[in-house]
Coordinates of C-alpha atoms and ligand atoms in Angstrom, one line a residue:
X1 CA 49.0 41.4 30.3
X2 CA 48.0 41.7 26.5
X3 CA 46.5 45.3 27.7
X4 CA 49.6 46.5 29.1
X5 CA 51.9 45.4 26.3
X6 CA 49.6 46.9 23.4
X7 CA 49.6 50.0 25.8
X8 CA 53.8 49.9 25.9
X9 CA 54.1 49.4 22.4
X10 CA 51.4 52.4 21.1
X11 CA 52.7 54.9 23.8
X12 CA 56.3 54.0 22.1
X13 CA 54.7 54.8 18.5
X14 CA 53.6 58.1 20.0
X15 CA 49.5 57.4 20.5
X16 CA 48.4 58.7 23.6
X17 CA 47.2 55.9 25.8
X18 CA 45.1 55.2 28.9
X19 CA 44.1 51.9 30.7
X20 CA 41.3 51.1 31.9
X21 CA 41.2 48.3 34.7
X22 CA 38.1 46.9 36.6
X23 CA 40.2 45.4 39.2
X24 CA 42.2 48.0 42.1
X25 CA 45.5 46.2 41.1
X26 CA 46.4 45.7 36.9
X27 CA 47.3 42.2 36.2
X28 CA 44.1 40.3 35.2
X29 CA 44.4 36.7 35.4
X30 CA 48.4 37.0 35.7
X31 CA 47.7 38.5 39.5
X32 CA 49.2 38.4 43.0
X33 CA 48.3 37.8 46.3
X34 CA 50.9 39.3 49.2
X35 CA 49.5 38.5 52.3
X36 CA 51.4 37.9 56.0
X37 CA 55.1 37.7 54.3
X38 CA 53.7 35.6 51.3
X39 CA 53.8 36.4 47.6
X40 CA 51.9 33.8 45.6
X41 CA 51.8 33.9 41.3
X42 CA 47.8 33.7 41.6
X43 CA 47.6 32.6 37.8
X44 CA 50.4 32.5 35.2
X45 CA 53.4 30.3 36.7
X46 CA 54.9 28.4 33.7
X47 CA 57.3 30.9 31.2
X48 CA 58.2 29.4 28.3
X49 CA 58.7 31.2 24.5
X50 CA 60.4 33.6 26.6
X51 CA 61.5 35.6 23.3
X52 CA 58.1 36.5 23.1
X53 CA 58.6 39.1 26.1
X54 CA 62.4 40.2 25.0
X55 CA 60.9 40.8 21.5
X56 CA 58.4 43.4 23.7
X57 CA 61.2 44.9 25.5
X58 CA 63.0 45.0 22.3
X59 CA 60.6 46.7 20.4
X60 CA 60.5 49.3 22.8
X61 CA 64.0 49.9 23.4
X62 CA 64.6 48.2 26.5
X63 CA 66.1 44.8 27.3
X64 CA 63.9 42.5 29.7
X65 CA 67.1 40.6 30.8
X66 CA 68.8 43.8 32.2
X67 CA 65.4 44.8 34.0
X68 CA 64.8 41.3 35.7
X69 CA 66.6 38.2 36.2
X70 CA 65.5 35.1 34.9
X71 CA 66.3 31.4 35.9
X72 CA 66.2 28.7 33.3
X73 CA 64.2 25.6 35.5
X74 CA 65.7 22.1 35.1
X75 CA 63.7 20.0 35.1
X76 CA 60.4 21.8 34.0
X77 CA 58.7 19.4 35.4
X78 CA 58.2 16.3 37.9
X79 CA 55.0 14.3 36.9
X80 CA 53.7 12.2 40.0
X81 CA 51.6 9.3 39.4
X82 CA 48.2 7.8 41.1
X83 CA 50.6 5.4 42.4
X84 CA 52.8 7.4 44.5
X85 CA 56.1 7.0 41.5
X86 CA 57.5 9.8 39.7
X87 CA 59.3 11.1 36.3
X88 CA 61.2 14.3 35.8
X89 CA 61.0 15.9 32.8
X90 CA 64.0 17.4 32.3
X91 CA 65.1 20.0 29.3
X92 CA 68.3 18.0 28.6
X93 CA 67.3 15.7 26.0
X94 CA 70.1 13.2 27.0
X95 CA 68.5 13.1 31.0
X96 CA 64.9 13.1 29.6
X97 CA 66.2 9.7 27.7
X98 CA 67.1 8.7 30.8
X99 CA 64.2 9.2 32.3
X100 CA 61.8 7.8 30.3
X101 CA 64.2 4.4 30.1
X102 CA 63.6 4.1 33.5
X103 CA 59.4 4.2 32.9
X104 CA 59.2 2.6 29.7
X105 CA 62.6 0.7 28.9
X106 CA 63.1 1.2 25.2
X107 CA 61.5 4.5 24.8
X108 CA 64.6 6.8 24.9
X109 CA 64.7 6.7 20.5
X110 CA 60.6 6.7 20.1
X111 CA 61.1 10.1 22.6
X112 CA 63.7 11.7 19.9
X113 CA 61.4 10.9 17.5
X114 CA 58.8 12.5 19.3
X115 CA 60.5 15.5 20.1
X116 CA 61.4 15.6 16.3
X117 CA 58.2 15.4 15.2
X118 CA 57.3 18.4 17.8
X119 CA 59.8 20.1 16.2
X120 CA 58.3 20.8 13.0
X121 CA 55.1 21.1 14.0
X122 CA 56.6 24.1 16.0
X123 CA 58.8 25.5 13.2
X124 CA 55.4 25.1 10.5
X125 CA 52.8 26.3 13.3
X126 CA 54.2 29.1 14.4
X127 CA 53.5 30.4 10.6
X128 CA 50.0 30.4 11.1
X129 CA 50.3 32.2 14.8
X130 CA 52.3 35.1 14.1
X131 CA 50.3 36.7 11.4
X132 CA 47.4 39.4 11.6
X133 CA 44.4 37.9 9.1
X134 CA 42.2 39.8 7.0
X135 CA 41.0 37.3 4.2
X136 CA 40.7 33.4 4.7
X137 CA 43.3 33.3 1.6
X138 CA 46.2 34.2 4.5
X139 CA 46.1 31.0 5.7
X140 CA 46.4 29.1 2.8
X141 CA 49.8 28.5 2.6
X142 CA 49.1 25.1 0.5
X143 CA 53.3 23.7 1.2
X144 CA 53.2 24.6 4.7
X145 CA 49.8 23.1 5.2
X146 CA 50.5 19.6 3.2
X147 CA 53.6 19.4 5.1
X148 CA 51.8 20.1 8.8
X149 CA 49.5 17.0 7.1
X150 CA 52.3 15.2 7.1
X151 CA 53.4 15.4 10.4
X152 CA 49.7 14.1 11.3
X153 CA 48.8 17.5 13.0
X154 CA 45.3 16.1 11.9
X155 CA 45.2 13.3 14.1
X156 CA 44.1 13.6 18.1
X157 CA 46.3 14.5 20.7
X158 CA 46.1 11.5 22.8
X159 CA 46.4 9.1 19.8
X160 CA 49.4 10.7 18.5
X161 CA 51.6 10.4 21.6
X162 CA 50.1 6.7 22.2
X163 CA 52.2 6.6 19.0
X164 CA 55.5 6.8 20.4
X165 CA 54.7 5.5 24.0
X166 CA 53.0 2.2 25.3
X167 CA 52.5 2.9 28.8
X168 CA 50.0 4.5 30.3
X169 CA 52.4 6.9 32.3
X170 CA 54.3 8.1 29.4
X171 CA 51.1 8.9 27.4
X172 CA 50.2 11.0 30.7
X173 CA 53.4 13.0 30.4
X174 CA 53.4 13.7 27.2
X175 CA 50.1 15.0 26.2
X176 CA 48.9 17.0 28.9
X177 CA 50.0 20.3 27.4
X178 CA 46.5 20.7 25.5
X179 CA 45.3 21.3 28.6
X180 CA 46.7 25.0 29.1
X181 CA 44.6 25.8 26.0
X182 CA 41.4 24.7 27.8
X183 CA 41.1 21.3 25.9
X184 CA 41.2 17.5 26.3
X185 CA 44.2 15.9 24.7
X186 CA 41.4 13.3 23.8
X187 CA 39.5 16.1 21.5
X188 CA 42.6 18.5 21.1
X189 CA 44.5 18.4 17.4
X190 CA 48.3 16.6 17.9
X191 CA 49.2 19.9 16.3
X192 CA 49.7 21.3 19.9
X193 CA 52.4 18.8 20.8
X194 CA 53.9 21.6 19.5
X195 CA 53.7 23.3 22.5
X196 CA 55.4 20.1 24.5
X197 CA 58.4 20.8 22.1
X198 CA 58.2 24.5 23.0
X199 CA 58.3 23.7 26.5
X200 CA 60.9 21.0 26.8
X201 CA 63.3 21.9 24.2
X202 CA 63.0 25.6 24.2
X203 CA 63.2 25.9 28.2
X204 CA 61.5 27.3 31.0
X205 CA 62.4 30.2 32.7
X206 CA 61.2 31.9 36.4
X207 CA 61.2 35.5 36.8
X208 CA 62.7 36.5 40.5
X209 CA 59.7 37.6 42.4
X210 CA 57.6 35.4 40.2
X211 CA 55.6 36.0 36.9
X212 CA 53.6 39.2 38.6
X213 CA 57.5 41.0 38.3
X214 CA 57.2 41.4 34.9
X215 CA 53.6 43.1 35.1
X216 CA 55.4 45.1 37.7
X217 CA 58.3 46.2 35.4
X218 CA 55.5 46.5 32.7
X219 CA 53.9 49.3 35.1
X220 CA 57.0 50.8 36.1
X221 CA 58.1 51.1 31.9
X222 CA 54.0 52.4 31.7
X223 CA 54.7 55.3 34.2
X224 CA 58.2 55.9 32.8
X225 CA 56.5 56.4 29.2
X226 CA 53.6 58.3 30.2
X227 CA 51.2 55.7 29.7
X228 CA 47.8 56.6 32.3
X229 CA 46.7 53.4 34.4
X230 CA 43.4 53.9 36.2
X231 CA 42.6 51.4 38.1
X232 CA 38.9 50.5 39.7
X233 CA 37.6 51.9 36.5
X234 CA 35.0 48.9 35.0
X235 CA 34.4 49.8 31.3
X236 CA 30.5 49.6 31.1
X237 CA 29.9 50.4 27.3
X238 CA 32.4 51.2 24.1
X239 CA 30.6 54.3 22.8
X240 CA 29.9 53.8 19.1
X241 CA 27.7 56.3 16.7
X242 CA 28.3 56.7 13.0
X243 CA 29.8 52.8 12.7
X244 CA 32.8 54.0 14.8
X245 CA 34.3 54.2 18.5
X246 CA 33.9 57.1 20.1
X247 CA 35.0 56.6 23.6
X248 CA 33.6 54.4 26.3
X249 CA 31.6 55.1 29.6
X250 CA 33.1 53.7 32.8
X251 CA 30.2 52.3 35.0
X252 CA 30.9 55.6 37.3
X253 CA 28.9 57.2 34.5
X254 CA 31.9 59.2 33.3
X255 CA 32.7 59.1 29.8
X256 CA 36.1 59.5 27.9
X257 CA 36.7 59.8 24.5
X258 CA 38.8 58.1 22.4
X259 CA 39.8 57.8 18.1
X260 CA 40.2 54.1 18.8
X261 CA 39.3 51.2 21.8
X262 CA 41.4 48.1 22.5
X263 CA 39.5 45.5 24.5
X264 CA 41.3 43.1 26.4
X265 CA 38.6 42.1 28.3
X266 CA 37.4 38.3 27.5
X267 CA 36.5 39.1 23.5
X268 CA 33.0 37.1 23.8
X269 CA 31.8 39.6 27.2
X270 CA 33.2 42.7 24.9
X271 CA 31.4 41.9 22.4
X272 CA 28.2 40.9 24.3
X273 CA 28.1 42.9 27.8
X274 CA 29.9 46.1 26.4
X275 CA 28.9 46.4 22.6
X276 CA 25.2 47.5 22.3
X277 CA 23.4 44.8 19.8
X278 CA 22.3 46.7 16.9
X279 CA 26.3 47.4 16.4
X280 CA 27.6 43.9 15.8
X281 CA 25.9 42.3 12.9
X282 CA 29.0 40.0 13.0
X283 CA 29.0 38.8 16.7
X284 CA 25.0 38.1 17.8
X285 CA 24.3 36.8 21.2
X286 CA 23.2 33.7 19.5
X287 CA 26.7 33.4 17.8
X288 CA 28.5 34.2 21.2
X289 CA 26.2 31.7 23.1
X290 CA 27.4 28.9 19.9
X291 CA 30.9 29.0 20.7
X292 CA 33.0 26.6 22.5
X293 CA 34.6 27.8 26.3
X294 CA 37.5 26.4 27.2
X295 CA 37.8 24.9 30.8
X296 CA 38.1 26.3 34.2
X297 CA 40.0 25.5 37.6
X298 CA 40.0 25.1 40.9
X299 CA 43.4 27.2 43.2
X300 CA 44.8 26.6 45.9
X301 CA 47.4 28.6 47.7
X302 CA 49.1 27.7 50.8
X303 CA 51.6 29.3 53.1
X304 CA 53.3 27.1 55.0
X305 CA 55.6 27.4 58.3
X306 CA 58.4 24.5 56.7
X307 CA 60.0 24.4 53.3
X308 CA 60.1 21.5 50.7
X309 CA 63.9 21.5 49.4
X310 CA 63.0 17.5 47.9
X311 CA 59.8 18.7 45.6
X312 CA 60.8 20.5 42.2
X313 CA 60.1 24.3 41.1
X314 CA 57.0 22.6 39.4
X315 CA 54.6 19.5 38.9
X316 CA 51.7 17.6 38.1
X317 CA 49.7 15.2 39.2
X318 CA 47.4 12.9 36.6
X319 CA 44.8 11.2 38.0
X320 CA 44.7 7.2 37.4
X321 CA 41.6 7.6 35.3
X322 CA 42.9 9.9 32.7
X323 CA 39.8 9.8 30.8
X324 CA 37.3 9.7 33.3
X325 CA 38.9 13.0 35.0
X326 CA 39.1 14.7 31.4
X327 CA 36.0 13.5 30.6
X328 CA 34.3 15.7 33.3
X329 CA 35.6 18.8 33.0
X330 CA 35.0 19.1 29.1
X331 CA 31.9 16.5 28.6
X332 CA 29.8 16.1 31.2
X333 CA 31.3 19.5 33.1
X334 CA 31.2 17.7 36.6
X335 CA 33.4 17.5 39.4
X336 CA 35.9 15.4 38.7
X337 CA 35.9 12.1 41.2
X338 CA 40.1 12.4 41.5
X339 CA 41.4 15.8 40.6
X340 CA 44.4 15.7 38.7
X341 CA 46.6 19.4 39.1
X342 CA 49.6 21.6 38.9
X343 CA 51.6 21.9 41.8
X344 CA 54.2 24.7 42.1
X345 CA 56.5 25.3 44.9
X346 CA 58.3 28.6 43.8
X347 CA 59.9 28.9 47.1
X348 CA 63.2 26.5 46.0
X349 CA 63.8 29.2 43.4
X350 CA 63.1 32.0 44.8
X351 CA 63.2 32.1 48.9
X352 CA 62.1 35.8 49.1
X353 CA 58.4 34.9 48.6
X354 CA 57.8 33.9 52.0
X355 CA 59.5 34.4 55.6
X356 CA 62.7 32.9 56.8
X357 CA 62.2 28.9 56.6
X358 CA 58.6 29.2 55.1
X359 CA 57.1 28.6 51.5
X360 CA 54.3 28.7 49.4
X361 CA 52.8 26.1 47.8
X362 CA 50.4 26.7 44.7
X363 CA 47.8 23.7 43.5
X364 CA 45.7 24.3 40.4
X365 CA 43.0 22.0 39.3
X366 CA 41.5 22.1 36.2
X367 CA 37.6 22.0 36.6
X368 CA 34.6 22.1 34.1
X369 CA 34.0 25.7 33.5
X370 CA 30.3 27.2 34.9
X371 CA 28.4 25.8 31.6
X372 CA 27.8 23.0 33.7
X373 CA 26.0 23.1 36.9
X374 CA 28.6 22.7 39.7
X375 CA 27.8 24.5 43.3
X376 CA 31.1 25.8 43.8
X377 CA 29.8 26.5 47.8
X378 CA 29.7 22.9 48.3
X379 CA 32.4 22.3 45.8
X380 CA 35.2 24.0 46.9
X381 CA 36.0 22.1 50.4
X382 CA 35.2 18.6 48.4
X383 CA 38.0 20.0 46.2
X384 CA 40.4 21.0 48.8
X385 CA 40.4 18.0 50.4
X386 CA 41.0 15.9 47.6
X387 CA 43.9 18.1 46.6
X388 CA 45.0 18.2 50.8
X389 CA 44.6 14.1 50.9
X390 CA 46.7 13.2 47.7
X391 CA 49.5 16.1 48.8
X392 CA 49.6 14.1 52.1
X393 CA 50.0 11.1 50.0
X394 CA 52.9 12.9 47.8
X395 CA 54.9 15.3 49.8
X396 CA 54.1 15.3 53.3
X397 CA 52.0 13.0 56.0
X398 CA 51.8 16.0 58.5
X399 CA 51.6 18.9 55.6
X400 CA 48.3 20.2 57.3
X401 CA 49.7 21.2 60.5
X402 CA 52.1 23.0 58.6
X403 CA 49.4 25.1 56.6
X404 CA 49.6 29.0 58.2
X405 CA 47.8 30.4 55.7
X406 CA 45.6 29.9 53.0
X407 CA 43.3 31.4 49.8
X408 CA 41.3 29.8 47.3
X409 CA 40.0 30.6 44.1
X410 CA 37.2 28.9 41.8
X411 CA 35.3 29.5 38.6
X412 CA 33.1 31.7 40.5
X413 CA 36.0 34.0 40.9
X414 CA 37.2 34.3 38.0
X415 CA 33.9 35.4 36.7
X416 CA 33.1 37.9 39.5
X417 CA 36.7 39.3 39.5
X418 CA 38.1 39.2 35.8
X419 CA 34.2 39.1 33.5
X420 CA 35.8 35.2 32.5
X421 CA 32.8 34.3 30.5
X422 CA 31.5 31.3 32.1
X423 CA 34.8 31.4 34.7
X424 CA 37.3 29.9 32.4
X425 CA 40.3 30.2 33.6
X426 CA 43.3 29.9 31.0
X427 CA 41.2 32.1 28.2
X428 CA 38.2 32.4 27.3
X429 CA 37.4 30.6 23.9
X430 CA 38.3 26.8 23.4
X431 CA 41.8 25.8 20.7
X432 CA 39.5 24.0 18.3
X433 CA 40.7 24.2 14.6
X434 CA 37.3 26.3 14.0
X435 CA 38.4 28.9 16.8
X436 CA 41.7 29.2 16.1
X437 CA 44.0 31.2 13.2
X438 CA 41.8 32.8 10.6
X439 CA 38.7 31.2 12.7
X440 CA 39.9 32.6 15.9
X441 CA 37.7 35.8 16.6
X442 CA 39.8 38.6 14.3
X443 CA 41.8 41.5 16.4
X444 CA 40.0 44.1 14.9
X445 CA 36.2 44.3 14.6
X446 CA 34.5 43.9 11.1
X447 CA 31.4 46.0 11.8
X448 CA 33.0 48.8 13.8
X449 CA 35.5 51.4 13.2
X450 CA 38.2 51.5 16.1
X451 CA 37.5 48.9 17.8
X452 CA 39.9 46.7 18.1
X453 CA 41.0 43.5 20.2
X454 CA 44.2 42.2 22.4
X455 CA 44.8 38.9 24.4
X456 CA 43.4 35.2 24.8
X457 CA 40.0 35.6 22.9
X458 CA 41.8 36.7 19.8
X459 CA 44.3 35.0 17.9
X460 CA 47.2 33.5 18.1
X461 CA 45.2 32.7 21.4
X462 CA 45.6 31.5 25.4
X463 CA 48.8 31.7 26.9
X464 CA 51.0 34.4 27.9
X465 CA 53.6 34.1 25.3
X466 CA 50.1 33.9 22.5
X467 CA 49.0 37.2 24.4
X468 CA 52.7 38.4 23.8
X469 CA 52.3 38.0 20.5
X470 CA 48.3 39.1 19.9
X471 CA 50.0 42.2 21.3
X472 CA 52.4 42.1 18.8
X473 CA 49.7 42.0 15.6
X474 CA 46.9 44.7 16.9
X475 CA 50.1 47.3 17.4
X476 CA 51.1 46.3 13.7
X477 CA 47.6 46.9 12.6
X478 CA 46.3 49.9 14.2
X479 CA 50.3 51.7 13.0
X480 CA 49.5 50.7 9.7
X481 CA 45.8 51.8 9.9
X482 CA 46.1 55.0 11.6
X483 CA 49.8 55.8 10.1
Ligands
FAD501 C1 45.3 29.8 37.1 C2 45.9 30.2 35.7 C3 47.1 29.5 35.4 C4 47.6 29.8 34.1 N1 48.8 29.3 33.8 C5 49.5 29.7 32.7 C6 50.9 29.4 32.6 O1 51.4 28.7 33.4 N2 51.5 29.8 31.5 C7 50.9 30.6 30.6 O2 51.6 31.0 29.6 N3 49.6 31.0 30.7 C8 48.9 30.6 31.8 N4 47.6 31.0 32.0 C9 46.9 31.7 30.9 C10 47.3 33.2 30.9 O3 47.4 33.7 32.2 C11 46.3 34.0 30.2 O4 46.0 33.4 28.9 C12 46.7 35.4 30.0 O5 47.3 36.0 31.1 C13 45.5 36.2 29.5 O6 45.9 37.6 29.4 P1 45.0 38.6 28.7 O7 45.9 39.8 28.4 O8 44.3 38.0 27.5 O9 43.9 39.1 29.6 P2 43.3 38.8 31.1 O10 44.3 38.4 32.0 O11 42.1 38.0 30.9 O12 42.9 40.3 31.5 C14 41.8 40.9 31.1 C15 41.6 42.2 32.0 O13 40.4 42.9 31.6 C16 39.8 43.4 32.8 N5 38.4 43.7 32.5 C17 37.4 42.8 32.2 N6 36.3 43.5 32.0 C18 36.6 44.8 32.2 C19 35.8 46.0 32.1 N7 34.5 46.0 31.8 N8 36.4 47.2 32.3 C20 37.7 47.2 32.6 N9 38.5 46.1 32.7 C21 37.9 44.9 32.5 C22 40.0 42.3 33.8 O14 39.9 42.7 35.1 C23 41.5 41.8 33.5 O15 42.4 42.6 34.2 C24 47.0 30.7 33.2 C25 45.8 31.4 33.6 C26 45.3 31.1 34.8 C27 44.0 31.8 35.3

């Protein structure tokens, strides 16, 4: 995604541009399976900072809204609990009140308070994301920062939102978002509620024919602009000689020149698997092995021959030991004993993705990522059928005689397919404060003339509105370098 919007936005500042994809269809982890009448989102399924894509198609003369159609979900969310109740979290502020009255009586102005807080870590945050860094002087912006201190961004995830909410359910609800940048809310910085303000207060939207659409209308603008995809083409080695990019060599053997290389590839493989040693001074194996890798996860879709017009677009499911299910898949990098996961039923929205009165269902489970030593043979079915038993449990006593079809995917995968360093799944490198902003691996490399970097392993970091806008910065660098 971060490829093919860096690719849009230099073919419309007149470089000449050609991408090079390992996998026969372009996507990466924002994929697609269409298989028997199905269409299943195989990564990507929650859109929020949806200004993040109109400011691409913007940018490039085109308006996103006139292209595809959009549909703001309400409620984002319903969050089941271990003991079979449920809240939905809606974007209405007045009906998420009501809501979390009826789980925690007396929470509705501790929520608004919340939410406020949310707010300006959003509006002071977002300071720090959207901004290329050269020097560790751009980030001090000394007023911004004291007041960020101030809104005890400092402080843990977890213990921040046990702030405003007693119960155990609430807490659940409310800090999970950490999570989509590969971290525990109990290790995560409560700067990233943020991101729970982002998604409640500045909405969620669903692209008809799901989030592989836009890559779609991202291909079509590509092939309207003159932009070459070649796909099946694995990138085996950035050529460099004289401190600066000459081309790569495609593991065909072929080689292509080039003034300049983007990688979008994972930035720790890049660096490791594609740049040879004696060029980066900056990024040793040693370094690269040092780092921290952000979690991985366990998919599975179903096609089924009944629909589900009771469930919402999305949800989640939180184990009843938070900790101890957190606890494995970022400490001790085990299978977790109850899986919690993300449950999307895309079919309410959007009937066309399967057959007349069928639908797809799409479970993700975040797992520890392949630094631990999990046999994902053996794994997998102990996975499934905990996500199968609590489903029964949740939506439907007979739903297995109702599966017609079905695909996993696990941390194996994502390595194998996509070169996920260690198969995380979200993005590669882990949100801590010392791997993200200035700390974040830089867009552009420091040792190596034209060689430059796009998506997840860079900053602003993991998510497809971060890759939106890491897109963003390497165009506004490389125009100003090579004006
Ligand atoms: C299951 C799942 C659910 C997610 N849910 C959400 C969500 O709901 N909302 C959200 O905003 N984000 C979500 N994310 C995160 C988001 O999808 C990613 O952060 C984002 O798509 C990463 O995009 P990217 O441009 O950095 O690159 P990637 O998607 O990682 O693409 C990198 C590309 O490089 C290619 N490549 C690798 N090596 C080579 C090589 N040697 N030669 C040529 N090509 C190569 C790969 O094949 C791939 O196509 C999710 C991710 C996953 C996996």
């Amino acid at each position: 995604m971060g490829g093919l919007a860096t690719a849009l936005r230099l073919r419309h500042a007149g470089f000449d541009v050609t991408v090079l994809e390992k996998q026969p269809r372009p996507g990466g982890r924002s994929n697609v399976i269409e298989e028997n009448g199905f269409r299943f989102d195989m990564g990507p399924t929650i859109l929020v900072m949806k200004e993040t894509f109109d400011t691409l198609y913007r940018d490039i003369g085109q308006d996103i809204d006139e292209r595809l159609s959009f549909t703001r979900l309400d409620p984002n969310y319903r969050v089941y609990f271990h003991d079979g109740t449920h809240i939905d979290l809606h974007n209405s502020m007045a009906d998420l009140a009501e809501a979390v009255k009826g789980v925690e009586p007396g929470a509705a102005e501790r929520l608004f308070q919340f939410i406020g807080a949310g707010a300006k870590k959003y509006a002071l945050g977002m300071d720090f994301v959207t901004r290329n860094y050269d020097r560790i002087t751009d980030l001090a912006n000394p007023l911004a920062g004291w007041k960020l201190l101030r809104t005890d961004s400092h402080q843990k995830l977890f213990s921040h939102v046990s702030r405003y909410f007693k119960t155990d359910k609430l807490r659940k609800a409310f800090s999970f978002h950490s999570m989509f940048l590969g971290l525990s809310p109990f290790d995560s910085l409560a700067m990233y509620s943020l991101i729970t303000y982002a998604d409640l207060a500045l909405g969620m939207w669903y692209p008809q024919g799901g989030i592989y659409s836009i890559i779609e209308d991202m291909l079509a603008l590509a092939d309207e602009m003159g932009v070459t995809i070649c796909t099946d083409s694995p990138v085996e080695e950035i050529i460099i000689r004289d401190g600066g990019v000459k081309g790569v060599r495609l593991a065909s053997g072929q080689e292509m020149q080039a003034d300049l290389v983007v990688s979008n590839a994972d930035l720790p493989y890049t660096y490791k698997a594609l740049v040879p040693a004696e060029y980066r001074q900056h990024y040793p194996d040693r370094r690269l092995d040092r780092m921290e890798y952000a979690c991985s996860g366990y998919l599975l879709y179903l096609g089924l021959d009944r629909t589900y017009p009771e469930m919402q677009h999305q949800a989640l499911y939180f184990a009843e030991d938070y900790r101890a299910n957190l606890d494995a898949i970022f400490k001790t990098r085990t299978l977790p004993t109850d899986a919690s996961f993300h449950l999307n039923n895309p079919t309410i929205t959007d009937p066309s993705l399967a057959p007349d009165g069928h639908s797809v269902l799409y479970l993700l489970a975040p797992m520890p990522n392949l630094q631990g030593d999990v046999d994902w043979a053996t794994a997998a079915p102990q996975v499934r059928e905990q996500l199968l038993s609590q489903l029964e449990k949740l939506v439907d006593p007979d739903l297995r005689q109702h599966i017609v079809w079905e695909r996993e995917f696990t941390p194996v995968d994502f390595e194998r397919d996509y070169n996920a360093v260690h198969g995380t799944a979200f993005g590669s490198l882990a949100h801590g404060l010392f791997q993200s902003a200035y700390f974040r691996p830089h867009n552009k490399a420091r040792d190596i003339d034209g060689l430059y970097f796009v998506g997840q392993g860079t900053y602003p970091g993991i998510g497809m509105p971060m890759v939106m806008i890491s897109a963003d910065l390497v165009t506004e660098r490389i125009k100003n370098e090579w004006r």
